[in-house]
Coordinates of C-alpha atoms and ligand atoms in Angstrom, one line a residue:
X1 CA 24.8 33.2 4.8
X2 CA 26.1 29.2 5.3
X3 CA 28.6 28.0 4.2
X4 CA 26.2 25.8 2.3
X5 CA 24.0 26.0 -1.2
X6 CA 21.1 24.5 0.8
X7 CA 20.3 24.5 4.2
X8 CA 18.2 20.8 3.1
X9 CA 18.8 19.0 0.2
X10 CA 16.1 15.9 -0.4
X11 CA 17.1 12.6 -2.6
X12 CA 13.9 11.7 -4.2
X13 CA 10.8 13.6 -4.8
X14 CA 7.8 10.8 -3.4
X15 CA 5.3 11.5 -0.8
X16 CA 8.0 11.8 1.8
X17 CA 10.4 14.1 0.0
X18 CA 7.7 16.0 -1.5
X19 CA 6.5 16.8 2.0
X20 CA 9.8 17.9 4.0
X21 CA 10.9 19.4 1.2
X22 CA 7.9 22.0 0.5
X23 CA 7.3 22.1 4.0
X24 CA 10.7 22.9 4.9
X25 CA 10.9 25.8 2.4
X26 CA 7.4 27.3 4.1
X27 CA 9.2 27.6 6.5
X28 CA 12.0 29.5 5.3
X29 CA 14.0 26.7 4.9
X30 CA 16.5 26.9 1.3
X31 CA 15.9 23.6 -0.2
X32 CA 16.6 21.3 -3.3
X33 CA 15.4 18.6 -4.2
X34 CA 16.3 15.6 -7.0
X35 CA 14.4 13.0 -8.4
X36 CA 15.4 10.7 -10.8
X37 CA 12.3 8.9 -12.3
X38 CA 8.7 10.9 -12.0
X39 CA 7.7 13.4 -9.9
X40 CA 5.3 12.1 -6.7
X41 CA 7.2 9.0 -6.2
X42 CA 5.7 5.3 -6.1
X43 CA 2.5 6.4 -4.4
X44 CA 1.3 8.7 -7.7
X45 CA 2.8 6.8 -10.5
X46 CA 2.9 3.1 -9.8
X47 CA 1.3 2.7 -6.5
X48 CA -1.9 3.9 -4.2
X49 CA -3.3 6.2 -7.3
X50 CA -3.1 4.4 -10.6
X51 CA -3.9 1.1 -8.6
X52 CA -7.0 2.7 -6.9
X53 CA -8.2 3.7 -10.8
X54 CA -7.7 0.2 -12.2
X55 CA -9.3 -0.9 -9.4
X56 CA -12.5 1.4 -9.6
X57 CA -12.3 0.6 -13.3
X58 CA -12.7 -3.5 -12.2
X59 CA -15.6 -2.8 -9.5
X60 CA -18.0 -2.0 -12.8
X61 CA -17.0 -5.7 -14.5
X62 CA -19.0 -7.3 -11.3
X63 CA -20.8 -4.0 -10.4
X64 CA -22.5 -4.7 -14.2
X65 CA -23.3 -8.3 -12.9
X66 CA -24.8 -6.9 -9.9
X67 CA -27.3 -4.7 -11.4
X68 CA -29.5 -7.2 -12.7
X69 CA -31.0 -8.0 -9.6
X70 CA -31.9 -4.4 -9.3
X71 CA -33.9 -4.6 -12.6
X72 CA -31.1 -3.0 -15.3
X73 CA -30.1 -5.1 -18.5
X74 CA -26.7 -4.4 -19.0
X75 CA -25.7 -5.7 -22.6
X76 CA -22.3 -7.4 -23.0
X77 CA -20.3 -5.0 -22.3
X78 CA -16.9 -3.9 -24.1
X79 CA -14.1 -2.9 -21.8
X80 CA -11.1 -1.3 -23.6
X81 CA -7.6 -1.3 -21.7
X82 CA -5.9 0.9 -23.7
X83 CA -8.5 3.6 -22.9
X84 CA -8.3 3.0 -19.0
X85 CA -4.4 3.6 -19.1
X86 CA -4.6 6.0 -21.2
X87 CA -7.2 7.7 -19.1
X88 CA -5.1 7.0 -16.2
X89 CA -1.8 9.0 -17.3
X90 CA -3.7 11.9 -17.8
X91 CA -4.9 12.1 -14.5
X92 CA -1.3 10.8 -13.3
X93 CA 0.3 13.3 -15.2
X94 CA -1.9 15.8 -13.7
X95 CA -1.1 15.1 -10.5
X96 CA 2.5 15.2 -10.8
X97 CA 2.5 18.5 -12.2
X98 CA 0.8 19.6 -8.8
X99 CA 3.4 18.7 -7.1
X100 CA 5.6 20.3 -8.9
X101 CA 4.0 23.3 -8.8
X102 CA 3.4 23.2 -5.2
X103 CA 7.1 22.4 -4.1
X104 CA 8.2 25.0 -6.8
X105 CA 5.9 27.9 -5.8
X106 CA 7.1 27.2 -1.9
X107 CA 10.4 28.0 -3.0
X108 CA 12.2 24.5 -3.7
X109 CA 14.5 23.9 -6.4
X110 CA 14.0 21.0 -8.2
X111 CA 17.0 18.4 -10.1
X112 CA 15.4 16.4 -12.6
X113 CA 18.1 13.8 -11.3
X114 CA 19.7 11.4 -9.5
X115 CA 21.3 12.0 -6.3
X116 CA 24.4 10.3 -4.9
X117 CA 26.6 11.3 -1.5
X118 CA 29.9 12.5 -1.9
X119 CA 30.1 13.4 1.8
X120 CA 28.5 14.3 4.8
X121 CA 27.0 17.4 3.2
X122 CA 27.6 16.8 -0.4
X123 CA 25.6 15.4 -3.3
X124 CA 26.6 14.7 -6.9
X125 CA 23.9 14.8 -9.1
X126 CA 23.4 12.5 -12.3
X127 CA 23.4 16.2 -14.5
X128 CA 27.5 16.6 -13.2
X129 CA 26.3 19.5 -10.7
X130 CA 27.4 19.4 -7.0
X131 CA 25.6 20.6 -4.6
X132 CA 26.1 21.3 -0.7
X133 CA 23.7 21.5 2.4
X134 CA 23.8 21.8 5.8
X135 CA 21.5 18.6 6.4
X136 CA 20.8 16.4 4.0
X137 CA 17.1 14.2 3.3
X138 CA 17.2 10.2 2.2
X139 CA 13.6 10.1 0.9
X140 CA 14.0 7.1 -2.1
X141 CA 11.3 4.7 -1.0
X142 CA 11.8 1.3 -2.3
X143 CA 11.7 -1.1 -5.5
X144 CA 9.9 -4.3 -6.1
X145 CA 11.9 -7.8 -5.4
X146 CA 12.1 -10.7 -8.4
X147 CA 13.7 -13.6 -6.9
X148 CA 16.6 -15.2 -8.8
X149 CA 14.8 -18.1 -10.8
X150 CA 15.6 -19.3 -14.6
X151 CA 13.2 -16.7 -17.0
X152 CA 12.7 -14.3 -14.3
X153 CA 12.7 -11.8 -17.6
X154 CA 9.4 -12.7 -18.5
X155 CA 7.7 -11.6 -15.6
X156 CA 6.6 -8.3 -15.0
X157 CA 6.5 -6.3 -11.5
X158 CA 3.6 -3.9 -10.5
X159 CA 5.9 -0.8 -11.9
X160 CA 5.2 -2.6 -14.9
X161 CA 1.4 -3.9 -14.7
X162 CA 0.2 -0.1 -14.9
X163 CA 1.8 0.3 -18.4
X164 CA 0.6 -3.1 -20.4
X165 CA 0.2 -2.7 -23.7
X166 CA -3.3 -4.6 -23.5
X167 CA -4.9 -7.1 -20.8
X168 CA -3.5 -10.3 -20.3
X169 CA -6.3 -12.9 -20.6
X170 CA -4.7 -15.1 -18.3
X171 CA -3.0 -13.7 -15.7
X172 CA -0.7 -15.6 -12.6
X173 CA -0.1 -13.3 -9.6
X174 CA 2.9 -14.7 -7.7
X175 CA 2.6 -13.2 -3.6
X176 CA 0.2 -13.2 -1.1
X177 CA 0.5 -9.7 0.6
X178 CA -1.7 -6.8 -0.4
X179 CA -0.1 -5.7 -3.7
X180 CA -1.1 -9.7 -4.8
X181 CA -4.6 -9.4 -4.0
X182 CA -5.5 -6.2 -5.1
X183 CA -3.8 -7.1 -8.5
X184 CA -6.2 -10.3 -8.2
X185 CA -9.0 -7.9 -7.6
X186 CA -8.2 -6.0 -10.7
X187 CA -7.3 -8.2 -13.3
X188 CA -10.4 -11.2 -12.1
X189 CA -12.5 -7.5 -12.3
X190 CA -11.1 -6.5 -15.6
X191 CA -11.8 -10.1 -16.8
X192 CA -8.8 -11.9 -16.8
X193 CA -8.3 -15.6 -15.7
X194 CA -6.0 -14.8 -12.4
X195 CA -4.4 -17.6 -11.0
X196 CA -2.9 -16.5 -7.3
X197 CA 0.4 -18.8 -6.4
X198 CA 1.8 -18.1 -3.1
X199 CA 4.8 -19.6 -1.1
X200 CA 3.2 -19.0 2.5
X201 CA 0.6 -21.1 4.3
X202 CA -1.5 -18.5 4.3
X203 CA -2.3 -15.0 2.6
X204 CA -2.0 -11.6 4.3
X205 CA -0.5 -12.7 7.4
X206 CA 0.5 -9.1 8.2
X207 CA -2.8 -8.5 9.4
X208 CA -5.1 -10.2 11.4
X209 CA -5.3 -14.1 10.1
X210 CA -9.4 -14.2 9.9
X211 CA -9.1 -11.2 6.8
X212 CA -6.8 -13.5 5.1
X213 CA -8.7 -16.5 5.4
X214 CA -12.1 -14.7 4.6
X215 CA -10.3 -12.9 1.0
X216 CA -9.2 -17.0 0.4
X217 CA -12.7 -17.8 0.5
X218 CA -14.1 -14.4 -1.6
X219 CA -11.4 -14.9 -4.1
X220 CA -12.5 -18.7 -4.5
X221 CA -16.1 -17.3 -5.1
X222 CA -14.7 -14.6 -8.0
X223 CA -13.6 -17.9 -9.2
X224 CA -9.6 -16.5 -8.9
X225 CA -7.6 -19.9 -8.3
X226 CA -5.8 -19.6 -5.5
X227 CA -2.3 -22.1 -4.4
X228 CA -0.9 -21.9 -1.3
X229 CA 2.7 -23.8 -0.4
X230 CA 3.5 -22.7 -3.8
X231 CA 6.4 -21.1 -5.6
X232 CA 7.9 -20.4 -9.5
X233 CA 10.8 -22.7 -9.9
X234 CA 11.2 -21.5 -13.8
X235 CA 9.5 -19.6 -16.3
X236 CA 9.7 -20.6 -19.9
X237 CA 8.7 -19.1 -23.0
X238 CA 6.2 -21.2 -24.8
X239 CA 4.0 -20.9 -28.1
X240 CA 1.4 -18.4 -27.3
X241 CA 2.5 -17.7 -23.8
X242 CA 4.3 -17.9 -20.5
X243 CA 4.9 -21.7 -18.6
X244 CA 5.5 -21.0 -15.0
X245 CA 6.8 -24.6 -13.3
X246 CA 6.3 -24.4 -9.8
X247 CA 7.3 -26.6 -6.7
X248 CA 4.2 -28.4 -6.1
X249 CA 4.4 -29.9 -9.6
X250 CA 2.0 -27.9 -11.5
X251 CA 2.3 -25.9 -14.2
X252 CA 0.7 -22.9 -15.3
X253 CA 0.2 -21.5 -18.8
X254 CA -0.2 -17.9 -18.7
X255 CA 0.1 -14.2 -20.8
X256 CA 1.5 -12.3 -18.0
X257 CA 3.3 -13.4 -14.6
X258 CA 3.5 -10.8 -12.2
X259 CA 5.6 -10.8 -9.5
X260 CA 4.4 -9.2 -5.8
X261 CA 6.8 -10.6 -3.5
X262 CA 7.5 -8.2 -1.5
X263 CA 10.3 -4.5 -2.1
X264 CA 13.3 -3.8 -1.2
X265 CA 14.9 -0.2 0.5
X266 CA 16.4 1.6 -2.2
X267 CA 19.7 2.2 -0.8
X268 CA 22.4 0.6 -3.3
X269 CA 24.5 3.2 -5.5
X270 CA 24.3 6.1 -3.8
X271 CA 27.2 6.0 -2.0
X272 CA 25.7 5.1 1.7
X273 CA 28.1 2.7 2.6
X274 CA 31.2 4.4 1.7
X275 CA 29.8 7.4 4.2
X276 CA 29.7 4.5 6.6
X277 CA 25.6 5.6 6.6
X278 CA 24.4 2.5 8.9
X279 CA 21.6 -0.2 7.0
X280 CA 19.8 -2.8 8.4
X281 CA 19.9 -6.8 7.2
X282 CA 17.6 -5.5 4.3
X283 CA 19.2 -2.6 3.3
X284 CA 16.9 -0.3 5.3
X285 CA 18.5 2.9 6.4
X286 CA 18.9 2.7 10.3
X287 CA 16.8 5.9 11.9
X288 CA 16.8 7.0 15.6
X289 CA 13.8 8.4 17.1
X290 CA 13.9 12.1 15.2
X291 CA 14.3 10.1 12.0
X292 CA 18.4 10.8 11.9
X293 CA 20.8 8.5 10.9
X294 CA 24.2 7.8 12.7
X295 CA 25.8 10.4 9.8
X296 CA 24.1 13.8 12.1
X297 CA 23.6 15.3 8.8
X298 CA 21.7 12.9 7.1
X299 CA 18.1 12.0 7.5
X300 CA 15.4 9.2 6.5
X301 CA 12.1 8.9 6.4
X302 CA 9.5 6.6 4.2
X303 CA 9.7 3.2 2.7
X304 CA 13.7 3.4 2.6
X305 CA 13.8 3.1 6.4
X306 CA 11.4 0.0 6.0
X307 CA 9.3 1.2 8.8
X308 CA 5.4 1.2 7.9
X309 CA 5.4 1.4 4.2
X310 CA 2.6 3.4 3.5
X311 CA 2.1 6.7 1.9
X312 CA 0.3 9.0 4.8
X313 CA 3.5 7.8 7.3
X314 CA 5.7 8.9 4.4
X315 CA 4.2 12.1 4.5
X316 CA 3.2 12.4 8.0
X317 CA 7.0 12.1 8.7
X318 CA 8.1 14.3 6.5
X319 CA 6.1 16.7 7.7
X320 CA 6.8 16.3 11.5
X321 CA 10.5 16.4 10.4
X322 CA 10.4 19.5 8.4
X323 CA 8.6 21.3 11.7
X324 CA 11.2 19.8 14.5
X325 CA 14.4 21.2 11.9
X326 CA 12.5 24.3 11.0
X327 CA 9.9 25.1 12.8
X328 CA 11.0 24.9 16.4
X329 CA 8.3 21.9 16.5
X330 CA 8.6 19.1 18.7
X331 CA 5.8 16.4 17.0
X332 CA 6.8 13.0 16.5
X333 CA 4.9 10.7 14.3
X334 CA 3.3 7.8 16.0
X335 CA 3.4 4.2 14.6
X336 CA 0.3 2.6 16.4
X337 CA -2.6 2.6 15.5
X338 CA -2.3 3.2 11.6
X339 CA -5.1 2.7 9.5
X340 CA -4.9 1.2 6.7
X341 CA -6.8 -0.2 3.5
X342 CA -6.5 -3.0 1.2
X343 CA -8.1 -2.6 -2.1
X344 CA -8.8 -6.1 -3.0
X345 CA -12.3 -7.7 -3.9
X346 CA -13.7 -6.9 -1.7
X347 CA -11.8 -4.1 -0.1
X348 CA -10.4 -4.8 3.6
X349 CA -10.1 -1.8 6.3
X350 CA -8.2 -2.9 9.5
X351 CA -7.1 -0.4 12.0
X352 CA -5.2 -1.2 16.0
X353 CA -4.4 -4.6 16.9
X354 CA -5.1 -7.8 15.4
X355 CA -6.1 -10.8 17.3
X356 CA -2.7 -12.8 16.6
X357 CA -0.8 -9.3 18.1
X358 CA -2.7 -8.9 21.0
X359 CA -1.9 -12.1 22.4
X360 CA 1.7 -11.7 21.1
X361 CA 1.9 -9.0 23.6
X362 CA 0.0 -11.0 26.1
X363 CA -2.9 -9.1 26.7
X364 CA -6.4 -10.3 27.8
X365 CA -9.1 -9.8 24.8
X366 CA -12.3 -10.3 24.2
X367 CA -13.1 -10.7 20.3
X368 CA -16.5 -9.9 18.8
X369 CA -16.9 -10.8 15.3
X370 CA -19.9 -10.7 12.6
X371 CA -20.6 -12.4 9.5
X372 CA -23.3 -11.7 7.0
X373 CA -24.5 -10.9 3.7
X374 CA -24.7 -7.1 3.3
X375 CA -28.2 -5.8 2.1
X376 CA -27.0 -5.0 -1.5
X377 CA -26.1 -8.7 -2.4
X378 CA -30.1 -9.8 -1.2
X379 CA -31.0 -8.8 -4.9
X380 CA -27.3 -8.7 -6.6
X381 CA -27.3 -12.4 -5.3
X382 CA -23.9 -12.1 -4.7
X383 CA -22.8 -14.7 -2.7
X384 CA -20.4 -12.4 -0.9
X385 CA -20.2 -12.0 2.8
X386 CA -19.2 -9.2 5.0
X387 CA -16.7 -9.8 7.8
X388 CA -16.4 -7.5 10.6
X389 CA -14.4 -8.2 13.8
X390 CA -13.5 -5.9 17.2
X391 CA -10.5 -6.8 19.7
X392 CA -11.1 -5.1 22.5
X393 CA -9.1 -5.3 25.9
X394 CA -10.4 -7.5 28.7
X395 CA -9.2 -5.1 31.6
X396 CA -9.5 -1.5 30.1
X397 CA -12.5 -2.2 27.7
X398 CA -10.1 -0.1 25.4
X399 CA -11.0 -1.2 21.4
X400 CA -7.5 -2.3 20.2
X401 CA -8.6 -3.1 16.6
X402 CA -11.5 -2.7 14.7
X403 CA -11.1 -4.8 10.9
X404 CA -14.0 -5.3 8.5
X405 CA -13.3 -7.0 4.8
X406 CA -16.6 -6.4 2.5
X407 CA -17.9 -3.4 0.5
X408 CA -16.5 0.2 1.3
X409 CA -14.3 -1.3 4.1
X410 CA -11.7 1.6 3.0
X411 CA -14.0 4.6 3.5
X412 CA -15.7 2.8 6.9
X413 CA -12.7 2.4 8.7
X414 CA -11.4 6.0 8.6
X415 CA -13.8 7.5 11.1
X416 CA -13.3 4.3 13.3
X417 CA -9.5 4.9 13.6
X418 CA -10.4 8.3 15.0
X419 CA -12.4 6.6 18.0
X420 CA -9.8 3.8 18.3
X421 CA -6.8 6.7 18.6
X422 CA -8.8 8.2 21.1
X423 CA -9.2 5.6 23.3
X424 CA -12.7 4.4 22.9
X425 CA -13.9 1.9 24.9
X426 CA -16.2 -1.1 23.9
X427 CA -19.2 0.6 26.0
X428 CA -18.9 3.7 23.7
X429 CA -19.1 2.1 21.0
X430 CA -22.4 0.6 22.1
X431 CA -23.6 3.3 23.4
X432 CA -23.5 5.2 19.8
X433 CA -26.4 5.2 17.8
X434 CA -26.1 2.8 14.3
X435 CA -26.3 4.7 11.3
X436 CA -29.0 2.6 9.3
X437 CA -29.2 0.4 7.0
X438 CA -25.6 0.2 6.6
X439 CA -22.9 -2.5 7.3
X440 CA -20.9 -0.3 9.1
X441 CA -23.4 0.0 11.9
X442 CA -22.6 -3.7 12.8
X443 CA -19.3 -2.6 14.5
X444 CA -21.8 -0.6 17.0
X445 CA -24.3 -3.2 17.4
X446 CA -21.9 -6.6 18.2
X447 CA -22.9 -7.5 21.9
X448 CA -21.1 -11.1 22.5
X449 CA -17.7 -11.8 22.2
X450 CA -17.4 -14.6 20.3
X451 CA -13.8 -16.0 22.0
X452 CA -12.5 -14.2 25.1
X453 CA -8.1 -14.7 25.2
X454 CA -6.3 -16.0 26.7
Ligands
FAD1 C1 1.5 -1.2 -6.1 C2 1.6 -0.4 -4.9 C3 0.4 0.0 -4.3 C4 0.5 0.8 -3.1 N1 -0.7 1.1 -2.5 C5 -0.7 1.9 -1.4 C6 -1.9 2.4 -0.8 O1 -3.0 2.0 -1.3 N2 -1.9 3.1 0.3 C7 -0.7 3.5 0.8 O2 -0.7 4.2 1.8 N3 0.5 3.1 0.3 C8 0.5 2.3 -0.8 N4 1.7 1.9 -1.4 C9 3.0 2.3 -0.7 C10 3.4 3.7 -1.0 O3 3.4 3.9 -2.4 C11 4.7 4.0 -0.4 O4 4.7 3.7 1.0 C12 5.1 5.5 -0.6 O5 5.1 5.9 -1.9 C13 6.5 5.7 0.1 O6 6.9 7.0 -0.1 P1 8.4 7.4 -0.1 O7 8.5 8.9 -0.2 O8 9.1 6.7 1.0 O9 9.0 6.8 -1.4 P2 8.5 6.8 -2.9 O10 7.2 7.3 -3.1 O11 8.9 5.5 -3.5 O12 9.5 8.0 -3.6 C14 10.9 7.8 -3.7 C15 11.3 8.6 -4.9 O13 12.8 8.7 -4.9 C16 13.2 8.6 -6.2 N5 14.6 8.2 -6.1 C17 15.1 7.0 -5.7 N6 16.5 7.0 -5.7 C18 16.8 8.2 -6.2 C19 18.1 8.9 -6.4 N7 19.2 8.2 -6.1 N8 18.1 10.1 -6.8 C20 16.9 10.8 -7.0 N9 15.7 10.2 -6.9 C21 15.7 9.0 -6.4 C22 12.3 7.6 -6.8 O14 12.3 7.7 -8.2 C23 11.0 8.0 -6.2 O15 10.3 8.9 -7.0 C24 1.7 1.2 -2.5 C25 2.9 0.8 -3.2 C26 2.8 0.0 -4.3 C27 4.1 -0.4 -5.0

């Protein structure tokens, strides 16, 4: 026996935690784990999941337009909020209880609490226990950021946008990353009046620039009202509403004001700094390599470390981590080449390098792009356009990047980041056989680069 209770205990149960820990423990690991809000983290409760449902839920408002071109009469239809959320929970609360089932059947001990550090190898939990272990897990992801601005009480965050009591006719969406536009998505879908403000000169500039200019232009179309250059100065309670007074002058009269402006490491109150526990500018938790911190017994992985903020790294590193302590494993998860998805309207899928980051790092490209209308809006009469675009490597002929915004973007890329992880090169790609009609044979068919760089 240690001299320990645990030989790992986790603080906080989200993808990450969930993953060491009931990895960990099939491996013959003794582990606990606390959690202080709802089991599953951001990802299940207020993040990937419920916003994937309310964003199914808004591709039938224009999926209903749609079908009239194909010959159906769809009556006015009545959309009920309450029954969506409702709806939702139960399949959110379903989902938790699976994993809680699956980290308790491997073994793990779960606290229904929050978890502070005492010392190296101690943690005081919100319930009055103590408990010791040999090494213990940071796993607390992060929290959304209001900035400091007179009536920032009114607004509303997206932990809170999955809970509304009913749907805000007129809604203003304050941020322009990927949280902002999907929330666009869904509300404009859902059949509010969504009104986009956003301090930057451009949206989505995380990814490659052309995505973020074509969403502009889609989001124009949906008739979402988009302001670049533009941020809240105030928000005032008025009859009937929200005023938000922003710095270009204009003024918006809204229901609802939700902020996306980016989150923040959870790090604060748990007794980090007194343990001398080292944190970036941001509060991120410094890691090394095998995801340690400069305290040898304490570990973090996921959105607290501010690395790539998305749920499979979370859980890919939690797993690699739980099979380097104990499983004699040596796997480290790679960074690069990380799919990803943006569930906006329409979706995005980008995968590898954009244009902007392969000239950063100075190498040669040649980019291929396509534009056109996908074959479902010939009789939907959407005016919506696909946008597909390949960065591939002047010297090697290696496909850095592969990004496509238009329908089922999120389920095309997937089998592309395969090839792209495994090195394909721009002659492979043509020489594989389109899969047809589909829009995702374009990114096997585009035969002249469009810009070669530098
Ligand atoms: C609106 C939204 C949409 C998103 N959509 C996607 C998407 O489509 N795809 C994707 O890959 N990612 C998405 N993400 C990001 C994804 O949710 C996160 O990257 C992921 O959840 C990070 O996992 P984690 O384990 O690091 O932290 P989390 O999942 O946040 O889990 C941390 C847990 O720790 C708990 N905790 C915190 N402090 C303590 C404490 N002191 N004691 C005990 N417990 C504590 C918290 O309550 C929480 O349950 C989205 C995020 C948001 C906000």
């Amino acid at each position: 026996m240690t001299q320990y209770d645990y030989d790992l205990f986790v603080i906080g149960a989200g993808s990450g935690g969930v993953r060491a820990s009931r990895i960990s423990a099939n491996h013959g690991a003794r582990v606990g784990v606390c959690e202080d809000r709802d089991m599953g983290g951001t990802c299940v409760n207020v993040g990937c999941i419920p916003k994937k449902l309310l964003s199914y839920s808004a591709s039938f408002g224009h999926g209903f337009e749609d079908a009239t071109g194909y010959g159906w009469e769809c009556a006015a239809n009545k959309f009920s909020w309450p029954d969506l959320i409702r709806n939702k929970d139960v399949e959110i609360a379903r989902i938790a209880g699976v994993y809680r089932m699956l980290m308790e059947s491997a073994g793990v001990k779960v606290y229904d609490a929050r978890g502070s550090l005492i010392d190296a190898h101690t943690v005081a939990l919100s319930t009055g226990e103590q408990v010791t272990a040999e090494r213990i897990l940071i796993a607390t992801g992060g929290w959304p950021k209001v900035p400091e601005i007179p009536g920032k009480e009114l607004a509303i965050t997206s932990n809170e946008a999955f809970h509304l009591p009913e749907l805000p006719k007129r809604v203003l969406i304050a941020g322009g990353g990927y949280i902002a536009v999907e929330f666009a998505g869904i509300f404009d879908g859902l059949g509010s009046k969504v009104t986009l403000v956003h301090r930057g000169v451009a949206i989505l500039t995380a990814f490659d620039h052309e995505l973020g200019q074509h969403l502009m232009h889609e989001m124009y179309e949906h008739g979402i009202e988009a302001h670049l250059h533009s941020v809240i100065t105030r928000l005032d309670k008025v009859d009937g509403g929200i005023r938000a007074t922003c710095n270009d002058g204009k003024t918006h009269e809204v229901d609802c004001v939700l902020y996306a402006t980016g989150r923040a490491p959870l790090t604060h109150g748990m007794g980090l700094e007194a343990l001398g526990v080292a944190l970036d500018a941001d509060g991120a938790i410094i890691v090394d390599e095998d995801d340690r911190t400069n305290v040898p017994s304490i570990y973090a992985i996921g959105d607290v470390t501010n690395q790539l903020n998305l749920t499979p790294v979370a859980t890919a590193k939690g797993h690699a981590l739980a099979d380097r302590l104990y499983a004699g494993g040596n796997r480290h998860v790679s960074l690069e080449n990380v799919a990803t998805a943006i569930f906006s309207s329409p979706p995005i899928g980008t995968v590898g390098l954009s244009e902007e980051q392969a000239i950063e790092r100075g190498i040669a490209i040649h980019v291929f792009k396509q534009t056109f209308r996908p074959l479902k809006h010939r009789l939907s009469m959407r005016n919506q356009q696909t946008f597909m675009k390949l960065i591939v490597d002047s010297a090697t002929d290696k496909v850095l990047g592969c990004h496509v915004i238009g329908d089922d973007a999120a389920e095309m890329l997937q089998g592309f980041a395969v090839a792209i992880t495994a090195g394909a090169t721009k002659a492979m790609f043509d020489q594989t056989i389109g899969i047809h009609p589909t829009s995702a044979e374009e990114f096997v068919t585009m035969r002249t680069p469009v810009r070669v760089q530098p």
